[in-house]
Amino acid sequence: MRETSGNDTPQEVLERLQAMSRGRKIILAVVVIWAIQAIPKWATAILADGETSAAIMQLFIRPLA
């Protein structure tokens, strides 16, 4: 595997993307889509206070008692 310095130009990134196999491109696309959907949810969960989180949970899980 090629070592990267972390300072790849957009052209180098494009070349590396084009060199990837179709299966790896599909996996990369799925991970990117998942991250785009998950990161806002995580941020909301982290920033929400305890009472808000409890109220949201009670919408989905009703207490037995």
XYZ file of N, CA and C in Angstrom:
195
model
N 0.840 -1.175 0.000
C 0.000 0.000 0.000
C 0.885 1.238 0.000
N 0.402 2.277 -0.633
C 1.168 3.505 -0.784
C 1.068 4.377 0.459
N 2.196 4.902 0.882
C 2.215 5.827 2.014
C 1.764 7.204 1.535
N 0.952 7.875 2.339
C 0.516 9.215 1.982
C 0.993 10.197 3.034
N 1.242 11.406 2.589
C 1.711 12.439 3.505
C 0.554 13.220 4.114
N -0.664 12.993 3.595
C -1.806 13.738 4.097
C -2.004 15.053 3.370
N -1.102 15.364 2.440
C -1.183 16.609 1.675
C -1.439 16.328 0.205
N -2.281 15.333 -0.081
C -2.574 14.996 -1.465
C -3.353 16.132 -2.123
N -2.989 16.418 -3.364
C -3.733 17.417 -4.123
C -5.031 16.785 -4.626
N -5.998 17.600 -5.012
C -7.247 17.023 -5.539
C -7.002 16.097 -6.730
N -6.006 16.390 -7.543
C -5.695 15.536 -8.699
C -5.212 14.164 -8.238
N -4.366 14.126 -7.204
C -3.878 12.849 -6.680
C -5.012 12.039 -6.070
N -5.921 12.709 -5.369
C -7.059 12.023 -4.772
C -7.937 11.437 -5.867
N -8.165 12.197 -6.939
C -8.976 11.724 -8.062
C -8.323 10.518 -8.724
N -7.013 10.545 -8.894
C -6.304 9.420 -9.499
C -6.420 8.171 -8.625
N -6.290 8.343 -7.323
C -6.413 7.194 -6.419
C -7.820 6.624 -6.444
N -8.824 7.510 -6.520
C -10.212 7.060 -6.591
C -10.460 6.285 -7.882
N -9.930 6.769 -8.985
C -10.108 6.087 -10.267
C -9.398 4.744 -10.295
N -8.319 4.609 -9.537
C -7.567 3.361 -9.513
C -8.225 2.297 -8.639
N -9.206 2.685 -7.819
C -9.865 1.727 -6.931
C -10.761 0.784 -7.737
N -10.914 -0.421 -7.220
C -11.817 -1.377 -7.854
C -13.263 -0.940 -7.630
N -14.162 -1.493 -8.426
C -15.576 -1.125 -8.323
C -16.143 -1.471 -6.941
N -15.769 -2.618 -6.399
C -16.251 -3.029 -5.085
C -15.815 -2.070 -3.990
N -14.584 -1.626 -4.047
C -14.096 -0.671 -3.045
C -14.787 0.681 -3.175
N -15.101 1.089 -4.408
C -15.824 2.344 -4.605
C -17.222 2.255 -3.999
N -17.869 1.108 -4.173
C -19.209 0.919 -3.616
C -19.155 0.973 -2.098
N -18.182 0.285 -1.504
C -18.033 0.291 -0.042
C -17.753 1.711 0.448
N -16.899 2.436 -0.230
C -16.587 3.816 0.143
C -17.842 4.682 0.080
N -18.651 4.522 -0.972
C -19.881 5.308 -1.105
C -20.848 5.006 0.030
N -20.979 3.730 0.397
C -21.878 3.352 1.488
C -21.407 3.960 2.806
N -20.125 3.908 3.072
C -19.585 4.468 4.320
C -19.780 5.979 4.364
N -19.558 6.649 3.241
C -19.731 8.108 3.201
C -21.188 8.476 3.436
N -22.115 7.771 2.793
C -23.546 8.041 2.984
C -23.936 7.784 4.436
N -23.460 6.675 5.008
C -23.764 6.363 6.400
C -23.245 7.470 7.330
N -22.027 7.937 7.086
C -21.443 8.974 7.946
C -22.225 10.280 7.835
N -22.652 10.625 6.611
C -23.422 11.856 6.421
C -24.722 11.797 7.216
N -25.323 10.612 7.299
C -26.564 10.468 8.050
C -26.317 10.361 9.554
N -25.234 9.735 9.959
C -25.007 9.437 11.369
C -24.440 10.616 12.158
N -23.576 11.396 11.576
C -22.896 12.455 12.321
C -23.870 13.478 12.906
N -24.877 13.955 12.162
C -25.828 14.889 12.799
C -26.600 14.250 13.960
N -26.920 12.969 13.848
C -27.620 12.279 14.925
C -26.748 12.193 16.171
N -25.466 11.881 15.979
C -24.547 11.804 17.110
C -24.407 13.169 17.769
N -24.276 14.214 16.954
C -24.109 15.558 17.501
C -25.330 15.952 18.318
N -26.508 15.632 17.816
C -27.738 15.948 18.541
C -27.788 15.179 19.854
N -27.431 13.907 19.825
C -27.469 13.088 21.036
C -26.455 13.579 22.067
N -25.305 14.004 21.637
C -24.267 14.465 22.557
C -24.647 15.808 23.176
N -25.244 16.689 22.351
C -25.564 18.030 22.830
C -26.864 18.091 23.617
N -27.733 17.097 23.437
C -29.020 17.112 24.140
C -28.802 16.867 25.632
N -29.572 17.570 26.450
C -29.449 17.350 27.887
C -30.189 16.077 28.276
N -30.049 15.652 29.499
C -30.636 14.401 29.972
C -32.146 14.365 29.889
N -32.803 15.476 30.182
C -34.260 15.502 30.154
C -34.784 15.342 28.735
N -34.148 15.995 27.795
C -34.573 15.871 26.403
C -34.386 14.442 25.915
N -33.246 13.851 26.256
C -32.995 12.472 25.852
C -34.029 11.529 26.453
N -34.381 11.739 27.713
C -35.376 10.894 28.371
C -36.743 11.055 27.709
N -37.102 12.272 27.345
C -38.392 12.508 26.687
C -38.445 11.828 25.326
N -37.342 11.874 24.604
C -37.285 11.211 23.295
C -37.401 9.698 23.464
N -36.716 9.150 24.447
C -36.776 7.698 24.670
C -38.183 7.259 25.051
N -38.913 8.065 25.824
C -40.260 7.686 26.238
C -41.227 7.658 25.057
N -40.902 8.340 23.985
C -41.739 8.257 22.790
C -41.677 6.861 22.178
N -40.517 6.210 22.302
C -40.309 4.926 21.653
C -40.426 3.750 22.616
N -40.038 3.954 23.871
C -40.050 2.871 24.852
C -40.905 3.333 26.029
N -42.031 2.704 26.213
C -42.918 3.057 27.313
C -42.465 2.353 28.585
N -42.376 3.053 29.710
C -41.999 2.408 30.968
C -43.063 1.376 31.384
N -42.614 0.283 31.980
C -43.544 -0.773 32.412
C -44.307 -0.367 33.655
N -43.670 0.385 34.524
C -44.330 0.746 35.793
C -45.096 2.029 35.688
